[in-house]
Each structure stands twice: as C-alpha cells, then as structure tokens.
Amino acid sequence: GTTANLASFTINLLPDRDERTGRILEEYRRTFADITDADIVISQQESGPPGGQPVAISFIGPDLDVVAQLAEEAAVLLEGISGAIDVQSSVDESVLEFVIDIDRDRAASYGFSPSQIAQALRTAVQGSKAATLRYDGEDVEVNVRQQLNPAAIAPEERTRTTIDEIRQMTLRSAAGSDVSLSSIATITAKPGTTAIQHEDGDRIAVASSAVSGTTAGEIFAEFSEQAASEINVPAGYTMKLGGESEEIEQTFRDLLRALFLGVFLIGSILLMQFNSFRQSFFILLSLPLALIAVFPGLAITGQTLSFPSFIGVIALSGVVVNDAIMLMDKINRNRRSGLSKFEAIIDAGRTRLQPILLTTITTVAGILPLTLSDPIWGPLGFAIIFGLSFATVLTLFVIPMLYLKFGEKELS
C-alpha cells in the first residue's frame, strides 16, 4: 500500500483450475475470518472501468467529522445485513497520529521556539544525519535518534514508543536545564486522515461492501429500511446510495457520448470531402452494418459486452468507413470521367474489390494476436474483427445499391 499500515498482494490463478473463482474467494474469506487485529479484504480484479464496491453509501456535507461519524454508523448497519461482506468505511483508512499542541508562551519562557521543538522531535523519532563513514568502498550514513523505548532489546524496537514516553521526553533549554515536553505542550493521539475526499466542494465519507449470495438492490432496500430509524442525517448533509453499478453506468454513458461525438466528427469530415449530404449518409450507414455482427460475434466467442468491447465499437466507427470512402470516391471519379452511374459503380466495385479486402484482412491480422493472447482485450479485438469483416462484405453490396437507387443524377 501507499501507507505503512496497508499492504496488498495479488494471486494469479491457474487457467486450467477445477474450482471457480468465486468459490476460491469464499474459501480465503473463511480462512482469514479469525484474524481480528486487521481488516482483510479479498476481492477479484476486474477488467474494465475503475469501479468501487457493489454497495456504497456516501455521506456529503461541510464537516469532515460529521460525515465520518455517519459513515461509521452506516458501516455498522451494513455489517449486520446478510450478504454484505468486506464492509469498509473510508474513515478506516486513517492512521493514528500524535498531535502536539505547543504552548508558545510557556515554551518561550524556557527559550524554545516551535521550530526548535519540531527539530528535536524529528531527531528523536526519525533521526538526523550525524556523519558519513566509508566502509568497504561505500558511503554509509550514520543517523542518530533518541532511544524512545529503553526496555527494548532488538534494535528495530527501540524507536517504538507510546504517547506517555513522548510526553516524558526532555529538551535541554538554553539555561542548561532539562524541560519535559509535557510541560510546554499538550500531546494527544488522534486518527489522521491520509486523504480528504470532496464532491462539489463538500466533504464526503463512504461506507461500502461487497455482495455474496444476494444482490446489491436487496442490500440497499434493507439498509434504507434500517437507516430510516437508526441514522440521523443532520440538515445540510445528504446520504446517497450508489456503488459499482452506478460508476459503470456513468462510464458507459460517457463512452456513448464519445461514440456520438466521433460519428458527428466523421460525418463532418465526409461532408467536407464529398460536398454531399446524401453520399456522407451512405458512408455512415457502414456503422450500423458493423454493429449487426458485433453482438453475435461476442456471443459466439463467449465474450460479454464489457468496457473493452465498447471501446472496440468506438474504434470500429473510425475504421469501418474506410471501405465505403474508397468505393464512393472511385464511383465519383468514374462519373466525372464520363461514365454513366451504372458503369461507374460496376467499374468501382471491380477495381476497388482487392484493395478493400486486403485492407480488412491486414487490419484483422494485426489485431488478432492481441485478441488471442490477452483475455482482457479479447472483447475489444473480437468486436473489431467481427464488425469490420461483416461490414466489409455488406459495404460492397449496400453502398453500390444505395448509390444506384438514390445517388445524385448529376455531380456538381
């Protein structure tokens, strides 16, 4: 982890295992259930958009202490709901800190400034560089720190201390007398926050859990029923129910907007290139032709409509129009050279068949290794492969027919 009180590790499961991943997770949860002096969360890594726990209850308001207390109360309720596992609160991520409030007037009477006290504490706890020795051809730094734990035997235990030992630390004043730290400062132990989350300028704390043997909706329903009588949300504070599904839905909405924006930009470029709404529309029809094969292709290969597959659909929108552009451009060139509409279409189909097929084959061949080698990007690759292959075949028939039936009688 990023802080001293957090640690994590990853277990890679064998692909030819007999046990399902969910069963292995449950077995690990039962194995570590007896450990009470640490919070252990066992979860499966997911490919796709970054998502949190399936169940998340957020409290939003101006005071961090209030929203933290509300999140703690929500976590207690979640722990009592059947099916809610790995219950966490964002407050749990805080670490205990020694808070030293210096009495400036009293410290000044002994000749101490706050910076001097801070330096003495830093030397006592973290140590300070005293010298550099040359040993065996290498420079070795010598750090000096105070022995805060006189009863310790092992060297690594000598810096472990308690709040009482910090209070009893002495500082040498300018007059030569020893002054205890507790006589010039108030020392307390408080939970410190490693990060403060915000939403629209307000503080936010979250209670979350995973789900086992039930659905997130059922847990939300039971939590809402209990929270109505057991959690008092003050005025100016709000409670919001959400979770992984909400984040994923928001991600897919963003991707959908990106898809529409991409189609709009492609249409604008086509309009400038061909100077024809009609021909631009013919080319854009390649997109739905590609989508016809995407979903059956994913089903045939056992893939799901996931985050990578949706990225594949977006990438497909910029690739699949290339065949139609080549065909349309050749038809227009033939007509400007004096051929009739029908003759221009026949010639374009004959001369552009090989380049269109080769373009599709090379694209599929280029993305096939990634598709087969990495299961995370398999849905993306299969979406592009099936969509592009099917659209290429249909483009060779649909675009000429549309042009013949509805194309301009005369080109400008």
PDB file of N, CA and C in Angstrom, residues 57-76 89-92 94 191 193 203-207 237:
ATOM      1  N   ILE A  57     -22.478   3.647   0.267  1.00  0.00           N
ATOM      2  CA  ILE A  57     -23.350   4.671   0.843  1.00  0.00           C
ATOM      3  C   ILE A  57     -22.482   5.880   1.155  1.00  0.00           C
ATOM      4  N   SER A  58     -22.744   6.976   0.483  1.00  0.00           N
ATOM      5  CA  SER A  58     -21.932   8.188   0.627  1.00  0.00           C
ATOM      6  C   SER A  58     -22.667   9.216   1.465  1.00  0.00           C
ATOM      7  N   PHE A  59     -21.918   9.893   2.321  1.00  0.00           N
ATOM      8  CA  PHE A  59     -22.453  10.991   3.133  1.00  0.00           C
ATOM      9  C   PHE A  59     -21.672  12.248   2.767  1.00  0.00           C
ATOM     10  N   ILE A  60     -22.402  13.294   2.424  1.00  0.00           N
ATOM     11  CA  ILE A  60     -21.789  14.514   1.900  1.00  0.00           C
ATOM     12  C   ILE A  60     -22.220  15.684   2.769  1.00  0.00           C
ATOM     13  N   GLY A  61     -21.260  16.510   3.151  1.00  0.00           N
ATOM     14  CA  GLY A  61     -21.576  17.666   3.976  1.00  0.00           C
ATOM     15  C   GLY A  61     -20.344  18.508   4.227  1.00  0.00           C
ATOM     16  N   PRO A  62     -20.486  19.626   4.945  1.00  0.00           N
ATOM     17  CA  PRO A  62     -19.365  20.555   5.137  1.00  0.00           C
ATOM     18  C   PRO A  62     -18.351  20.117   6.194  1.00  0.00           C
ATOM     19  N   ASP A  63     -18.756  19.286   7.169  1.00  0.00           N
ATOM     20  CA  ASP A  63     -17.887  18.925   8.293  1.00  0.00           C
ATOM     21  C   ASP A  63     -17.390  17.495   8.116  1.00  0.00           C
ATOM     22  N   LEU A  64     -16.071  17.326   8.090  1.00  0.00           N
ATOM     23  CA  LEU A  64     -15.492  16.003   7.884  1.00  0.00           C
ATOM     24  C   LEU A  64     -15.803  15.057   9.039  1.00  0.00           C
ATOM     25  N   ASP A  65     -15.776  15.565  10.276  1.00  0.00           N
ATOM     26  CA  ASP A  65     -16.042  14.704  11.428  1.00  0.00           C
ATOM     27  C   ASP A  65     -17.468  14.166  11.400  1.00  0.00           C
ATOM     28  N   VAL A  66     -18.415  14.998  10.969  1.00  0.00           N
ATOM     29  CA  VAL A  66     -19.818  14.563  10.940  1.00  0.00           C
ATOM     30  C   VAL A  66     -20.023  13.482   9.879  1.00  0.00           C
ATOM     31  N   VAL A  67     -19.515  13.697   8.669  1.00  0.00           N
ATOM     32  CA  VAL A  67     -19.712  12.698   7.619  1.00  0.00           C
ATOM     33  C   VAL A  67     -18.945  11.417   7.953  1.00  0.00           C
ATOM     34  N   ALA A  68     -17.805  11.542   8.642  1.00  0.00           N
ATOM     35  CA  ALA A  68     -17.071  10.344   9.054  1.00  0.00           C
ATOM     36  C   ALA A  68     -17.867   9.533  10.064  1.00  0.00           C
ATOM     37  N   GLN A  69     -18.513  10.219  11.018  1.00  0.00           N
ATOM     38  CA  GLN A  69     -19.335   9.522  12.001  1.00  0.00           C
ATOM     39  C   GLN A  69     -20.538   8.846  11.343  1.00  0.00           C
ATOM     40  N   LEU A  70     -21.156   9.517  10.384  1.00  0.00           N
ATOM     41  CA  LEU A  70     -22.281   8.922   9.661  1.00  0.00           C
ATOM     42  C   LEU A  70     -21.840   7.685   8.876  1.00  0.00           C
ATOM     43  N   ALA A  71     -20.662   7.759   8.273  1.00  0.00           N
ATOM     44  CA  ALA A  71     -20.152   6.604   7.519  1.00  0.00           C
ATOM     45  C   ALA A  71     -19.866   5.429   8.448  1.00  0.00           C
ATOM     46  N   GLU A  72     -19.367   5.703   9.644  1.00  0.00           N
ATOM     47  CA  GLU A  72     -19.122   4.637  10.618  1.00  0.00           C
ATOM     48  C   GLU A  72     -20.431   3.978  11.026  1.00  0.00           C
ATOM     49  N   GLU A  73     -21.472   4.777  11.248  1.00  0.00           N
ATOM     50  CA  GLU A  73     -22.774   4.218  11.610  1.00  0.00           C
ATOM     51  C   GLU A  73     -23.338   3.372  10.464  1.00  0.00           C
ATOM     52  N   ALA A  74     -23.148   3.831   9.229  1.00  0.00           N
ATOM     53  CA  ALA A  74     -23.624   3.066   8.079  1.00  0.00           C
ATOM     54  C   ALA A  74     -22.862   1.748   7.950  1.00  0.00           C
ATOM     55  N   ALA A  75     -21.555   1.765   8.234  1.00  0.00           N
ATOM     56  CA  ALA A  75     -20.766   0.537   8.162  1.00  0.00           C
ATOM     57  C   ALA A  75     -21.241  -0.478   9.188  1.00  0.00           C
ATOM     58  N   VAL A  76     -21.603   0.002  10.378  1.00  0.00           N
ATOM     59  CA  VAL A  76     -22.121  -0.910  11.408  1.00  0.00           C
ATOM     60  C   VAL A  76     -23.424  -1.551  10.941  1.00  0.00           C
ATOM     61  N   SER A  89     -15.178   1.328   5.670  1.00  0.00           N
ATOM     62  CA  SER A  89     -15.507   2.749   5.759  1.00  0.00           C
ATOM     63  C   SER A  89     -14.271   3.526   5.349  1.00  0.00           C
ATOM     64  N   SER A  90     -14.467   4.609   4.615  1.00  0.00           N
ATOM     65  CA  SER A  90     -13.317   5.420   4.212  1.00  0.00           C
ATOM     66  C   SER A  90     -12.595   5.991   5.420  1.00  0.00           C
ATOM     67  N   VAL A  91     -13.286   6.034   6.580  1.00  0.00           N
ATOM     68  CA  VAL A  91     -12.645   6.506   7.806  1.00  0.00           C
ATOM     69  C   VAL A  91     -11.639   5.486   8.297  1.00  0.00           C
ATOM     70  N   ASP A  92     -11.864   4.198   7.994  1.00  0.00           N
ATOM     71  CA  ASP A  92     -10.946   3.160   8.448  1.00  0.00           C
ATOM     72  C   ASP A  92      -9.561   3.327   7.864  1.00  0.00           C
ATOM     73  N   SER A  94      -7.779   5.872   7.882  1.00  0.00           N
ATOM     74  CA  SER A  94      -6.982   6.842   8.611  1.00  0.00           C
ATOM     75  C   SER A  94      -5.979   6.125   9.520  1.00  0.00           C
ATOM     76  N   PRO A 191      -6.829  10.081  15.259  1.00  0.00           N
ATOM     77  CA  PRO A 191      -6.751   9.483  13.915  1.00  0.00           C
ATOM     78  C   PRO A 191      -6.490  10.558  12.876  1.00  0.00           C
ATOM     79  N   THR A 193      -6.127  11.726   8.837  1.00  0.00           N
ATOM     80  CA  THR A 193      -6.719  11.397   7.542  1.00  0.00           C
ATOM     81  C   THR A 193      -5.656  11.479   6.465  1.00  0.00           C
ATOM     82  N   ARG A 203     -17.252  17.863   1.931  1.00  0.00           N
ATOM     83  CA  ARG A 203     -16.533  16.669   2.368  1.00  0.00           C
ATOM     84  C   ARG A 203     -17.425  15.447   2.156  1.00  0.00           C
ATOM     85  N   ILE A 204     -16.782  14.290   1.930  1.00  0.00           N
ATOM     86  CA  ILE A 204     -17.537  13.082   1.666  1.00  0.00           C
ATOM     87  C   ILE A 204     -16.861  11.909   2.369  1.00  0.00           C
ATOM     88  N   ALA A 205     -17.675  11.048   2.974  1.00  0.00           N
ATOM     89  CA  ALA A 205     -17.197   9.800   3.572  1.00  0.00           C
ATOM     90  C   ALA A 205     -18.099   8.676   3.064  1.00  0.00           C
ATOM     91  N   VAL A 206     -17.526   7.496   2.873  1.00  0.00           N
ATOM     92  CA  VAL A 206     -18.239   6.410   2.211  1.00  0.00           C
ATOM     93  C   VAL A 206     -18.133   5.135   3.038  1.00  0.00           C
ATOM     94  N   ALA A 207     -19.263   4.445   3.181  1.00  0.00           N
ATOM     95  CA  ALA A 207     -19.303   3.089   3.719  1.00  0.00           C
ATOM     96  C   ALA A 207     -19.647   2.160   2.563  1.00  0.00           C
ATOM     97  N   TYR A 237     -26.680  17.964   5.262  1.00  0.00           N
ATOM     98  CA  TYR A 237     -25.929  16.777   4.886  1.00  0.00           C
ATOM     99  C   TYR A 237     -26.845  15.857   4.081  1.00  0.00           C
TER     100      TYR A 237
END
